[in-house]
Amino acid sequence: MNTLTGKKIIKGLLSMPVISRIINSTFVLLVLLSCDNFASDTKYAVKDIPKGLAEKVSAVIRLDATEFNVEDNESAVLKGTYVVTIFNKDEKDYGVLNLTYDKSIKIEEIEGYIYNAEGEEVYELEKSDIVDYSSYKDYNLYDDNRMRIANLSYNTYPYTVEFNYEMSYDGFINWPEWFSRGSVNPVEKAELKVIVPAGQQLRYWCNRDSLKPTITNNGDEQEYFWQWNNLPALPKEATDNWMMDLADVVLIAPSEFNIEGTSGNMSSWKDFGMWAYNIYSGKRKLPDDAISKVKEISQNAHNRNEIISGLYKYMQEKCRYVSIQLGIGSWQPFDASYVHTKGYGDCKALSNYMVALLEQAGIKSYPVLINSGTYRLPFIEEFSSNQFNHVVVCVPGDKDTTWLECTSSDILPGQIGWENENRKALMITPEGGVVVESPRSVPGENFMTKSIMVNLGVSNTTVNVHSSYGGNQMLYLKGISLKSSDDKEKWIKSSYEAPSVKLNDYKFTGVDETGKSMSLDYSLSIQQYASVTGNRLFFSPNLTERVDEIPGKIDKRVSPVMFAYPFKDVDSVYYIIPEGFTVESLPEETHLQSSFAEYFNKITADESGKLIYTRVFELKTYSVPAESFEEYRKFYSDIAKTERKKVILVKK
Amino acid sequence: MGEPMVKCTRLFFFLSAIIFSSLSVAQPVSPVEWGNIPSADLEMKSCPTDSGADAMILCDFGYSSFNHELDISYERHQRVKIFNKQGYEWGTYEILLYTEDKTEKIEDIEAVTYVLGADNKIEKYELNEDDIFYEKVSDAVTKCKFTLPNMQSGCVIEVKYHIICDNIYYLRDWTFQKSIPVRWSEYIVQVPKQIGYIIAPLGYEPYYINEKKDTTQKFGYLASELLGHSTAPCWYYRWVTKDTPALKDEPFISSMTNYVNRLQIQVYGINLVNTGKMFFYKDWQDLNQKLVKSETFGKCIDVTGDVEDLEKSITAGITDSLEKMIAIYNYVKDSIVWDETERISCSKEPDDVIETREGSNAEITMLLLSLMKSAGLTGAPVLISTRDNGYIQIEYPILNQFNYLIARVQVGGKKYLLDATNPLRTYDLLPIKVLNTTGLLIQEKEPLWVGIQSDVTSSKISLTQIKINNDGSVQGTLEISLKGYDAVKFRNGISETDTDDKIAKDYFNVEAAGINIDSAVINGKKDISETLKITAWFTSDEYAQVTDNMIYINPRIIRLKENPFKTEIRKFPVDYAYKRSSTEIINIEVPEGYELKDAYPAAKLNVGNFASFTSMGQLMSNNFFQIITKTDIREPIIEPEYYNDLKKFYSGMVDSQAGIIVLAKKTEAVVPASNTGK
């Protein structure tokens, strides 16, 4: 940060003696007036924070105000004010303002100030405190988006930062999202004001029915206003929840909109999909060699499914995923012929190319806009707006519908992975948008089955593992199998909690003919797997799978617990125990059942003295509701408890 | 704080391979012909020397020289074999260009993908000019980015481009070693002798060719004007590495930049018609003299009126020199905020730093020295290359090798290294990032190389009390005192609004082990003059394993469960940064009616004199058992030849800490009713 001006500090220091000198004079009334004037010169003094709001917190949001003024179908102005009092280093980052912009959003102005605890301005943001970056991420070859970051910090806590900024929109699809709070810190005041031309209805959605705006008509404008005051701090553990569940949320979206020479309507999913359809249309023309390739693949196939998988495989081999975010708000795909000649494209371009190949073979398919990611954000079906970040392909059939994830180069048709499954999405058809649901998977599909032979020794233990993985667990293992040999070895060893592990050999077997499972076999030796005390040996029978983390305690959970996918893990471990030892104690069998999962473990000795350990863990659902959080916690805690128990052997 | 003269053990020279000759040299060409891909390379399925490699550089060729306008011309030609999809990332190029004042421009970019198609026909796909993107990264830097078309597993890609640079500062460095194997890497530099460059070779792998030749070059009008003649004597350098293995990352390493084979190039002087003879830094002595006189360096130590006033207020009433030094250090660390930038020179004067109470590490160091000087203490700044910045090449007086500045102050014959950028560090603790590096002390007459080590051992003392009840439930206390870097780390990591209970729970992290922390108290959380002590009271119904007449329990609630060293071999030293010591005492109260069954296993392990671990248990009375464990890491750096011993050492520690105590119900004492006959 640059040199402080210091001017205001000096003024502040000198004020006191001046006042006390005047008090002795006869101009008492004048003094009082000048005191008032002096007071109005300060802003956001710490003492002005409402009582109780600033206790045991690192920051207080003094004001978070947004005004969004819509002028017409393509222009709008966003004015933001954001004032935070920072009490210690933990929340220093509130002094950083990060605004992203692109071709259609321009940052008109950024102002910033620092006030000391008394509320006196001690610094004004300078140009040199603002940096401009390309918001490029490693995975993007190119994108239009940039960000501007303004940074304010001060040397004495507490202090207050204020940012005022203005951004103008020239063409839009997305309007700002509004959260009454973005963190667990208390909020003194939050405001959202949306202004639309008179006669227009603002389309908005609130996550609570109680959130009603005040609507005022001001001649040729109509104003929607929401306000919040004195939102108390939340306990830190609350951050395990979704902000969406902790905050009041207001979403706003345009009805008619223009962007980069196209115009659309978002007031229904059908219309929004229609606009997207038009953006994609005319992009599916294939070059001649692609057409003959489609013919060749179709002729060699025996049925429709074989054509789909043949073309999908062709696309996977020919193309790779490269992210290039250009064109209409990152919406328009590259031509199918471009993808064909370059051999790469982003999710839109690859999906569009896939649709073109299928169309050439006479099979109807559609691009689907989806919100991809391990965590499924709630899809607000009653509020048509841009809730998507990814594109996949759906091939509807009479009996079975096939989904295609075109950015992955080595999965089978129908496998769209946990980042796309079990959620609502928008299919783009010639008739417009249609809300569809992506497929769900069941525990049995996502299996992991291990069969392990252990030759337990007092010092050296050898282990032979045969394991097979299905569904999403197979996709995960596939990801591991593609890593470097160092990483693969590290991953295998990481399952073992032991002083030292030496991997002898390992083999990943590729996906089998059914396309639904793959296997991993390996053998390793462990030093001191069992620990020795006198005549006894102690060891954990659950060799590779164990629960050693328990979800944190939380007073009031308001969000459901989400899982990537349901699964079923089955481990069978056979132990040959060392010569001269006999079993002194075996852990008891455990069977745990809950609404969302089932767990079972058991260890028995057979007549030859061999021990057989079985462990089954089945997660049956995609989520656990907030009110069952304690049950969920207890379930994991009970597993951890049983998995700590050791087998005890004693010398004969 | 010790400061032995630095030994040059980590510097690698290949002088022996340098050949002097004065042959004239023809225009160098790439060792592989553009577009002529041997079919063996296209057919190759995996790297013959490293089957796990995703890609391999077949040939990397660079040639830097001066053109007729005396601009630097840099030609690059690279050919890469892509074995599988994971190797595709080698087909995306990002070339950084210094574009402030149009310094560098790139031209003639060509890139082609070669694929072995059906019938062994070679298919060729060329990069289109429209698919090259230019992105402004900052005001000074532009990134040129492109990706090759139609890549497929097994393909070979070939890329060439040309960069023209009008600033002699930016003669490009070269890196021979990559994270994939490199079959051939060659860099040729031809420079007029009137422009002097220092070229420092670094790394562990040997050079296949390392040549330096005398030659001449004919220059055009503009260059001739600057050089003073049209045919100028030049130096010609050529370095080649062959079949270089991939560089792999390992744990406990200060910085991979210390180990990669590369050339670091820096201009040190020019002698042109318009400039005359001009040296940047002839040698370290020269650099020292210039820095001492510099307004942004040596002059910042001069005592101003403000500095003197401040010093008087800090040291008022203190007579002892060491106490004065500590008082000044404490004042600066507590009152001046480090702005988190790392610099070797100042952009603010000490007076400004005092007024704004904020500065870079260099500004804080210079203020510290200025205050010391005002107090009559002798001190000087020390230039440092931090651990992640890599080792200093002592042979080459290149100022840019350094990136950090600390102070050295002498009190009564003893020398103290000081860095006041963190209020949580006492004067005897330097930031970890400067430890085990070499610094250059800049002082009036001549510079001095000093080793930067910490003599302070970071220690952990823990005391655990466990009372075992006869139903197997336990209760007790965990108490840990931290000193040195362990305490700094702990204090740095805690949040100001967290309760002691929460901090202790997070620190011990024993919930999954079945232990409940009921309450906790932390002493010395903020006041660094106090010992940092964490005390927690715990209970558990399920930590011990209980059967009818036995209780089994691992008395080490906090323990090491895995060996951090997992790889079979290690090439590079293990760098702990600082010395560590830990003492652990565990007192166990055995329940009424139970007795200790088996002897608790004792352990004694060591790695030379560098590291040791001892643990033993002892029955102190009928129901009171004690385990004492001591671990010491006595050297901050352990050489790779001890890696196997170190691995075994950790293995033994994990095993020892897994040790379990066996308690058995006492059998009812049977009082013999009568003498049994013998």
CSV table of C-alpha atoms in Angstrom, one decimal, chain B residues 53-211:
chain,number,residue,atom,x,y,z
B,53,ALA,CA,6.2,-40.9,-18.7
B,54,ASP,CA,3.1,-39.2,-20.3
B,55,ALA,CA,5.3,-37.3,-22.8
B,56,MET,CA,8.9,-36.9,-23.7
B,57,ILE,CA,10.8,-33.9,-25.2
B,58,LEU,CA,12.5,-35.3,-28.2
B,59,CYS,CA,14.5,-32.2,-29.0
B,60,ASP,CA,14.5,-28.8,-27.4
B,61,PHE,CA,16.7,-26.2,-29.3
B,62,GLY,CA,17.2,-22.6,-28.5
B,63,TYR,CA,19.6,-20.0,-30.1
B,64,SER,CA,20.1,-16.5,-28.8
B,65,SER,CA,22.2,-14.0,-30.7
B,66,PHE,CA,22.3,-10.3,-31.7
B,67,ASN,CA,20.9,-9.1,-35.0
B,68,HIS,CA,21.8,-6.2,-37.1
B,69,GLU,CA,20.0,-3.7,-34.9
B,70,LEU,CA,21.7,-5.2,-31.9
B,71,ASP,CA,18.4,-6.6,-30.7
B,72,ILE,CA,18.4,-10.1,-29.1
B,73,SER,CA,17.1,-12.7,-31.5
B,74,TYR,CA,15.8,-15.9,-29.8
B,75,GLU,CA,14.9,-18.9,-31.9
B,76,ARG,CA,13.2,-21.9,-30.4
B,77,HIS,CA,12.4,-25.2,-31.9
B,78,GLN,CA,10.8,-27.9,-29.8
B,79,ARG,CA,9.7,-31.4,-30.7
B,80,VAL,CA,7.6,-33.5,-28.2
B,81,LYS,CA,6.3,-37.0,-28.2
B,82,ILE,CA,2.9,-37.4,-26.6
B,83,PHE,CA,2.4,-40.9,-25.3
B,84,ASN,CA,-1.1,-40.6,-23.8
B,85,LYS,CA,-3.9,-38.2,-23.0
B,86,GLN,CA,-2.2,-37.1,-19.8
B,87,GLY,CA,0.6,-35.8,-22.0
B,88,TYR,CA,-1.7,-33.5,-23.9
B,89,GLU,CA,-0.8,-30.6,-21.6
B,90,TRP,CA,2.6,-30.5,-23.3
B,91,GLY,CA,0.7,-29.5,-26.5
B,92,THR,CA,-0.6,-26.3,-24.9
B,93,TYR,CA,2.0,-23.5,-25.1
B,94,GLU,CA,2.2,-20.4,-22.9
B,95,ILE,CA,4.9,-18.0,-23.8
B,96,LEU,CA,5.4,-15.0,-21.6
B,97,LEU,CA,6.6,-11.8,-23.2
B,98,TYR,CA,7.8,-8.6,-21.7
B,99,THR,CA,5.7,-6.1,-23.6
B,100,GLU,CA,6.2,-3.0,-21.6
B,101,ASP,CA,7.5,-0.4,-24.2
B,102,LYS,CA,7.2,-3.2,-26.8
B,103,THR,CA,10.4,-4.8,-25.5
B,104,GLU,CA,9.7,-8.3,-26.9
B,105,LYS,CA,7.7,-9.4,-29.8
B,106,ILE,CA,7.1,-12.9,-31.0
B,107,GLU,CA,6.9,-13.8,-34.7
B,108,ASP,CA,6.9,-16.8,-37.1
B,109,ILE,CA,5.0,-19.1,-34.8
B,110,GLU,CA,4.6,-22.5,-36.4
B,111,ALA,CA,3.2,-25.6,-34.8
B,112,VAL,CA,2.3,-29.0,-36.3
B,113,THR,CA,0.8,-32.2,-35.0
B,114,TYR,CA,2.0,-35.4,-36.7
B,115,VAL,CA,-0.2,-38.5,-36.3
B,116,LEU,CA,0.5,-41.9,-37.6
B,117,GLY,CA,-2.7,-42.7,-39.4
B,118,ALA,CA,-4.1,-45.8,-41.0
B,119,ASP,CA,-1.7,-47.6,-43.3
B,120,ASN,CA,1.2,-45.9,-41.5
B,121,LYS,CA,0.5,-42.7,-43.4
B,122,ILE,CA,1.7,-39.6,-41.6
B,123,GLU,CA,-1.2,-37.1,-41.1
B,124,LYS,CA,-0.2,-33.5,-40.5
B,125,TYR,CA,-2.2,-30.8,-38.8
B,126,GLU,CA,-1.0,-27.3,-38.7
B,127,LEU,CA,-1.8,-24.6,-36.2
B,128,ASN,CA,-3.9,-21.8,-37.6
B,129,GLU,CA,-2.9,-18.2,-36.9
B,130,ASP,CA,-6.4,-17.4,-35.6
B,131,ASP,CA,-6.0,-20.0,-32.9
B,132,ILE,CA,-3.1,-18.1,-31.3
B,133,PHE,CA,-4.3,-16.0,-28.4
B,134,TYR,CA,-2.6,-13.0,-26.8
B,135,GLU,CA,-3.6,-12.1,-23.3
B,136,LYS,CA,-2.5,-9.1,-21.3
B,137,VAL,CA,-1.4,-10.5,-18.0
B,138,SER,CA,-0.3,-7.2,-16.5
B,139,ASP,CA,1.0,-3.9,-17.8
B,140,ALA,CA,4.4,-5.4,-18.4
B,141,VAL,CA,3.6,-8.9,-19.5
B,142,THR,CA,1.7,-10.5,-22.3
B,143,LYS,CA,1.0,-14.2,-22.6
B,144,CYS,CA,1.0,-15.8,-26.0
B,145,LYS,CA,-1.1,-19.0,-25.8
B,146,PHE,CA,-2.0,-21.7,-28.3
B,147,THR,CA,-2.8,-25.4,-28.3
B,148,LEU,CA,-1.9,-27.9,-31.1
B,149,PRO,CA,-4.7,-29.2,-33.3
B,150,ASN,CA,-5.8,-32.8,-33.5
B,151,MET,CA,-3.5,-34.3,-30.8
B,152,GLN,CA,-3.8,-38.0,-30.3
B,153,SER,CA,-2.1,-40.5,-28.1
B,154,GLY,CA,1.2,-41.4,-29.8
B,155,CYS,CA,1.4,-38.2,-31.9
B,156,VAL,CA,4.5,-36.0,-32.2
B,157,ILE,CA,4.2,-32.3,-32.1
B,158,GLU,CA,6.7,-29.7,-33.3
B,159,VAL,CA,6.7,-26.0,-32.5
B,160,LYS,CA,9.0,-23.1,-33.5
B,161,TYR,CA,8.9,-19.4,-33.0
B,162,HIS,CA,11.2,-16.4,-32.9
B,163,ILE,CA,11.3,-13.7,-30.3
B,164,ILE,CA,12.9,-10.3,-30.9
B,165,CYS,CA,13.9,-8.3,-27.8
B,166,ASP,CA,15.3,-4.8,-27.8
B,167,ASN,CA,16.6,-4.8,-24.3
B,168,ILE,CA,19.9,-6.6,-23.5
B,169,TYR,CA,18.6,-7.4,-20.0
B,170,TYR,CA,16.3,-10.0,-21.2
B,171,LEU,CA,18.6,-12.6,-22.8
B,172,ARG,CA,16.6,-15.7,-22.1
B,173,ASP,CA,17.5,-18.3,-19.5
B,174,TRP,CA,17.3,-22.0,-20.4
B,175,THR,CA,15.9,-25.0,-18.5
B,176,PHE,CA,17.3,-28.4,-19.5
B,177,GLN,CA,15.3,-30.5,-17.2
B,178,LYS,CA,11.5,-30.9,-17.1
B,179,SER,CA,9.0,-33.0,-15.3
B,180,ILE,CA,9.1,-35.4,-18.3
B,181,PRO,CA,12.2,-37.0,-19.8
B,182,VAL,CA,14.2,-34.9,-22.2
B,183,ARG,CA,16.1,-36.7,-25.0
B,184,TRP,CA,18.1,-33.7,-26.2
B,185,SER,CA,18.2,-30.2,-25.0
B,186,GLU,CA,20.5,-27.6,-26.5
B,187,TYR,CA,21.0,-23.9,-26.0
B,188,ILE,CA,23.4,-21.8,-28.0
B,189,VAL,CA,24.2,-18.2,-27.1
B,190,GLN,CA,26.4,-15.9,-29.3
B,191,VAL,CA,27.1,-12.5,-27.9
B,192,PRO,CA,29.5,-9.6,-28.8
B,193,LYS,CA,32.2,-9.5,-26.2
B,194,GLN,CA,31.3,-5.8,-25.7
B,195,ILE,CA,28.2,-7.0,-24.0
B,196,GLY,CA,29.2,-9.1,-21.0
B,197,TYR,CA,26.9,-11.8,-19.6
B,198,ILE,CA,27.4,-14.0,-16.6
B,199,ILE,CA,26.0,-17.4,-17.3
B,200,ALA,CA,25.5,-19.6,-14.3
B,201,PRO,CA,24.8,-23.3,-14.8
B,202,LEU,CA,22.8,-25.0,-12.1
B,203,GLY,CA,21.6,-28.5,-11.3
B,204,TYR,CA,22.6,-32.1,-10.7
B,205,GLU,CA,22.7,-33.8,-14.1
B,206,PRO,CA,25.9,-33.6,-16.2
B,207,TYR,CA,26.2,-31.7,-19.4
B,208,TYR,CA,26.9,-33.7,-22.6
B,209,ILE,CA,28.5,-30.7,-24.3
B,210,ASN,CA,29.7,-27.5,-22.7
B,211,GLU,CA,31.6,-25.3,-25.1
